[in-house]
Short mmCIF file of N, CA and C in Angstrom, two decimals:
data_model
loop_
_atom_site.label_atom_id
_atom_site.label_comp_id
_atom_site.label_asym_id
_atom_site.label_seq_id
_atom_site.Cartn_x
_atom_site.Cartn_y
_atom_site.Cartn_z
N UNK R 1 11.45 2.05 -14.16
CA UNK R 1 10.69 2.09 -12.92
C UNK R 1 9.21 2.33 -13.19
N UNK R 2 8.92 3.18 -14.12
CA UNK R 2 7.51 3.50 -14.37
C UNK R 2 6.79 2.31 -15.00
N UNK R 3 7.47 1.55 -15.83
CA UNK R 3 6.84 0.37 -16.43
C UNK R 3 6.54 -0.68 -15.37
N UNK R 4 7.50 -0.95 -14.50
CA UNK R 4 7.31 -1.92 -13.42
C UNK R 4 6.20 -1.46 -12.48
N UNK R 5 6.27 -0.23 -12.03
CA UNK R 5 5.27 0.25 -11.08
C UNK R 5 3.88 0.31 -11.71
N UNK R 6 3.80 0.69 -12.98
CA UNK R 6 2.50 0.73 -13.66
C UNK R 6 1.92 -0.68 -13.78
N UNK R 7 2.76 -1.65 -14.07
CA UNK R 7 2.29 -3.03 -14.16
C UNK R 7 1.80 -3.54 -12.81
N UNK R 8 2.55 -3.25 -11.75
CA UNK R 8 2.15 -3.68 -10.41
C UNK R 8 0.85 -3.00 -9.99
N UNK R 9 0.72 -1.74 -10.31
CA UNK R 9 -0.48 -1.00 -9.93
C UNK R 9 -1.73 -1.51 -10.62
N UNK R 10 -1.60 -1.93 -11.87
CA UNK R 10 -2.78 -2.26 -12.65
C UNK R 10 -3.10 -3.75 -12.76
N UNK R 11 -2.17 -4.61 -12.42
CA UNK R 11 -2.40 -6.04 -12.62
C UNK R 11 -3.45 -6.59 -11.66
N UNK R 12 -4.20 -7.53 -12.16
CA UNK R 12 -5.13 -8.27 -11.31
C UNK R 12 -4.78 -9.75 -11.31
N UNK R 13 -3.75 -10.12 -12.05
CA UNK R 13 -3.37 -11.53 -12.19
C UNK R 13 -2.13 -11.91 -11.40
N UNK R 14 -1.28 -10.96 -11.10
CA UNK R 14 -0.01 -11.23 -10.44
C UNK R 14 -0.21 -11.39 -8.94
N UNK R 15 0.19 -12.54 -8.41
CA UNK R 15 0.05 -12.75 -6.97
C UNK R 15 1.40 -12.82 -6.26
N UNK R 16 2.47 -13.06 -7.00
CA UNK R 16 3.80 -13.17 -6.40
C UNK R 16 4.82 -12.53 -7.33
N UNK R 17 5.73 -11.75 -6.75
CA UNK R 17 6.76 -11.08 -7.53
C UNK R 17 8.09 -11.17 -6.80
N UNK R 18 9.10 -11.71 -7.47
CA UNK R 18 10.44 -11.84 -6.89
C UNK R 18 11.40 -10.96 -7.67
N UNK R 19 11.95 -9.98 -6.99
CA UNK R 19 12.90 -9.05 -7.60
C UNK R 19 14.21 -9.10 -6.81
N UNK R 20 14.68 -10.28 -6.55
CA UNK R 20 15.86 -10.49 -5.72
C UNK R 20 17.13 -10.02 -6.42
N UNK R 21 18.05 -9.51 -5.62
CA UNK R 21 19.37 -9.17 -6.10
C UNK R 21 19.45 -8.01 -7.07
N UNK R 22 18.49 -7.12 -7.02
CA UNK R 22 18.48 -5.96 -7.92
C UNK R 22 19.11 -4.76 -7.21
N UNK R 23 19.67 -3.88 -7.97
CA UNK R 23 20.24 -2.65 -7.43
C UNK R 23 19.26 -1.51 -7.71
N UNK R 24 18.25 -1.40 -6.87
CA UNK R 24 17.21 -0.40 -7.07
C UNK R 24 17.59 0.93 -6.45
N UNK R 25 17.23 1.99 -7.12
CA UNK R 25 17.37 3.32 -6.55
C UNK R 25 16.15 3.61 -5.69
N UNK R 26 16.24 4.65 -4.89
CA UNK R 26 15.09 5.06 -4.08
C UNK R 26 13.89 5.40 -4.97
N UNK R 27 14.15 5.99 -6.11
CA UNK R 27 13.07 6.35 -7.04
C UNK R 27 12.29 5.12 -7.47
N UNK R 28 12.99 4.06 -7.79
CA UNK R 28 12.34 2.82 -8.22
C UNK R 28 11.54 2.21 -7.08
N UNK R 29 12.15 2.12 -5.90
CA UNK R 29 11.45 1.51 -4.76
C UNK R 29 10.24 2.35 -4.35
N UNK R 30 10.37 3.67 -4.38
CA UNK R 30 9.23 4.53 -4.04
C UNK R 30 8.11 4.41 -5.07
N UNK R 31 8.45 4.27 -6.35
CA UNK R 31 7.43 4.05 -7.38
C UNK R 31 6.74 2.72 -7.15
N UNK R 32 7.51 1.71 -6.77
CA UNK R 32 6.93 0.40 -6.46
C UNK R 32 6.03 0.50 -5.23
N UNK R 33 6.44 1.25 -4.25
CA UNK R 33 5.61 1.45 -3.05
C UNK R 33 4.29 2.12 -3.41
N UNK R 34 4.33 3.12 -4.26
CA UNK R 34 3.10 3.78 -4.71
C UNK R 34 2.18 2.80 -5.42
N UNK R 35 2.77 1.93 -6.23
CA UNK R 35 1.97 0.92 -6.94
C UNK R 35 1.36 -0.07 -5.96
N UNK R 36 2.11 -0.43 -4.93
CA UNK R 36 1.59 -1.36 -3.93
C UNK R 36 0.38 -0.80 -3.20
N UNK R 37 0.35 0.51 -3.05
CA UNK R 37 -0.76 1.11 -2.31
C UNK R 37 -2.10 0.95 -3.02
N UNK R 38 -2.07 0.70 -4.34
CA UNK R 38 -3.32 0.51 -5.08
C UNK R 38 -3.50 -0.92 -5.61
N UNK R 39 -2.46 -1.72 -5.54
CA UNK R 39 -2.54 -3.10 -6.02
C UNK R 39 -3.44 -3.93 -5.13
N UNK R 40 -4.27 -4.79 -5.75
CA UNK R 40 -5.20 -5.61 -4.98
C UNK R 40 -5.04 -7.10 -5.27
N UNK R 41 -3.93 -7.50 -5.91
CA UNK R 41 -3.75 -8.92 -6.21
C UNK R 41 -2.45 -9.50 -5.68
N UNK R 42 -1.44 -8.69 -5.48
CA UNK R 42 -0.14 -9.18 -5.06
C UNK R 42 -0.18 -9.65 -3.60
N UNK R 43 0.24 -10.89 -3.39
CA UNK R 43 0.25 -11.47 -2.05
C UNK R 43 1.67 -11.56 -1.50
N UNK R 44 2.65 -11.77 -2.39
CA UNK R 44 4.06 -11.90 -1.98
C UNK R 44 4.94 -10.98 -2.82
N UNK R 45 5.80 -10.22 -2.16
CA UNK R 45 6.80 -9.41 -2.83
C UNK R 45 8.14 -9.67 -2.17
N UNK R 46 9.07 -10.19 -2.95
CA UNK R 46 10.39 -10.54 -2.45
C UNK R 46 11.41 -9.56 -3.01
N UNK R 47 12.02 -8.79 -2.13
CA UNK R 47 13.06 -7.84 -2.51
C UNK R 47 14.38 -8.19 -1.83
N UNK R 48 14.62 -9.47 -1.61
CA UNK R 48 15.83 -9.93 -0.94
C UNK R 48 17.07 -9.48 -1.70
N UNK R 49 18.08 -9.11 -0.93
CA UNK R 49 19.39 -8.74 -1.46
C UNK R 49 19.30 -7.63 -2.50
N UNK R 50 18.50 -6.64 -2.18
CA UNK R 50 18.40 -5.45 -3.02
C UNK R 50 18.96 -4.28 -2.23
N UNK R 51 19.04 -3.15 -2.85
CA UNK R 51 19.58 -1.96 -2.19
C UNK R 51 18.43 -1.05 -1.76
N UNK R 52 17.67 -1.50 -0.77
CA UNK R 52 16.56 -0.72 -0.25
C UNK R 52 17.07 0.14 0.90
N UNK R 53 17.07 1.45 0.70
CA UNK R 53 17.54 2.37 1.72
C UNK R 53 16.49 2.51 2.82
N UNK R 54 16.88 3.08 3.97
CA UNK R 54 15.89 3.29 5.04
C UNK R 54 14.69 4.15 4.60
N UNK R 55 14.93 5.18 3.80
CA UNK R 55 13.80 6.02 3.36
C UNK R 55 12.90 5.27 2.39
N UNK R 56 13.48 4.44 1.53
CA UNK R 56 12.66 3.63 0.62
C UNK R 56 11.89 2.56 1.40
N UNK R 57 12.52 2.01 2.43
CA UNK R 57 11.83 1.04 3.28
C UNK R 57 10.63 1.68 3.98
N UNK R 58 10.78 2.93 4.39
CA UNK R 58 9.65 3.65 5.00
C UNK R 58 8.52 3.83 3.99
N UNK R 59 8.85 4.11 2.74
CA UNK R 59 7.83 4.25 1.70
C UNK R 59 7.09 2.93 1.50
N UNK R 60 7.83 1.82 1.51
CA UNK R 60 7.19 0.51 1.40
C UNK R 60 6.26 0.27 2.57
N UNK R 61 6.74 0.58 3.77
CA UNK R 61 5.91 0.38 4.97
C UNK R 61 4.65 1.23 4.91
N UNK R 62 4.79 2.46 4.45
CA UNK R 62 3.63 3.35 4.34
C UNK R 62 2.61 2.81 3.35
N UNK R 63 3.08 2.19 2.28
CA UNK R 63 2.16 1.66 1.28
C UNK R 63 1.30 0.53 1.84
N UNK R 64 1.81 -0.13 2.86
CA UNK R 64 1.06 -1.23 3.46
C UNK R 64 -0.15 -0.75 4.25
N UNK R 65 -0.19 0.53 4.55
CA UNK R 65 -1.35 1.09 5.26
C UNK R 65 -2.62 0.98 4.42
N UNK R 66 -2.47 1.03 3.09
CA UNK R 66 -3.65 0.95 2.23
C UNK R 66 -3.73 -0.35 1.44
N UNK R 67 -2.71 -1.19 1.54
CA UNK R 67 -2.73 -2.48 0.83
C UNK R 67 -3.14 -3.57 1.81
N UNK R 68 -4.24 -4.22 1.51
CA UNK R 68 -4.75 -5.26 2.41
C UNK R 68 -4.53 -6.67 1.87
N UNK R 69 -3.94 -6.81 0.70
CA UNK R 69 -3.76 -8.14 0.11
C UNK R 69 -2.35 -8.68 0.29
N UNK R 70 -1.35 -7.81 0.39
CA UNK R 70 0.03 -8.27 0.52
C UNK R 70 0.23 -8.91 1.89
N UNK R 71 0.63 -10.17 1.87
CA UNK R 71 0.84 -10.91 3.12
C UNK R 71 2.31 -11.07 3.47
N UNK R 72 3.18 -11.01 2.46
CA UNK R 72 4.61 -11.20 2.68
C UNK R 72 5.40 -10.17 1.90
N UNK R 73 6.17 -9.36 2.60
CA UNK R 73 7.09 -8.41 2.00
C UNK R 73 8.45 -8.69 2.61
N UNK R 74 9.35 -9.23 1.80
CA UNK R 74 10.69 -9.56 2.30
C UNK R 74 11.73 -8.65 1.70
N UNK R 75 12.56 -8.08 2.55
CA UNK R 75 13.69 -7.27 2.13
C UNK R 75 14.96 -7.79 2.81
N UNK R 76 14.98 -9.08 3.09
CA UNK R 76 16.11 -9.72 3.76
C UNK R 76 17.40 -9.50 2.99
N UNK R 77 18.44 -9.12 3.71
CA UNK R 77 19.74 -8.95 3.10
C UNK R 77 19.90 -7.68 2.29
N UNK R 78 18.98 -6.75 2.45
CA UNK R 78 19.10 -5.49 1.72
C UNK R 78 20.24 -4.66 2.28
N UNK R 79 20.98 -4.05 1.41
CA UNK R 79 22.10 -3.21 1.79
C UNK R 79 21.58 -1.80 2.00
N UNK R 80 21.21 -1.48 3.23
CA UNK R 80 20.62 -0.16 3.48
C UNK R 80 21.66 0.95 3.52
N UNK R 81 22.90 0.66 3.26
CA UNK R 81 23.93 1.69 3.17
C UNK R 81 24.26 2.03 1.72
N UNK R 82 23.49 1.49 0.79
CA UNK R 82 23.81 1.67 -0.63
C UNK R 82 23.53 3.08 -1.12
N UNK R 83 22.71 3.83 -0.41
CA UNK R 83 22.35 5.17 -0.89
C UNK R 83 22.81 6.22 0.07
#
């Protein structure tokens, strides 16, 4: 989680990231949300069919308050009962 979130936080080249079908814990999704709050290059993040819990989804939503570049955040088909 720390490697992924550190890469997302620091990259200036990545504009699209697809992490479909992953079984993420809340810790991983919250670390990703923290990275999104400082990322300035990512335009699309696809988390379709992942295990994003309601609390992790709130962390993602909160990160959008400070992220002005992300235009598409998809969590379609997430199993919010996984945690």
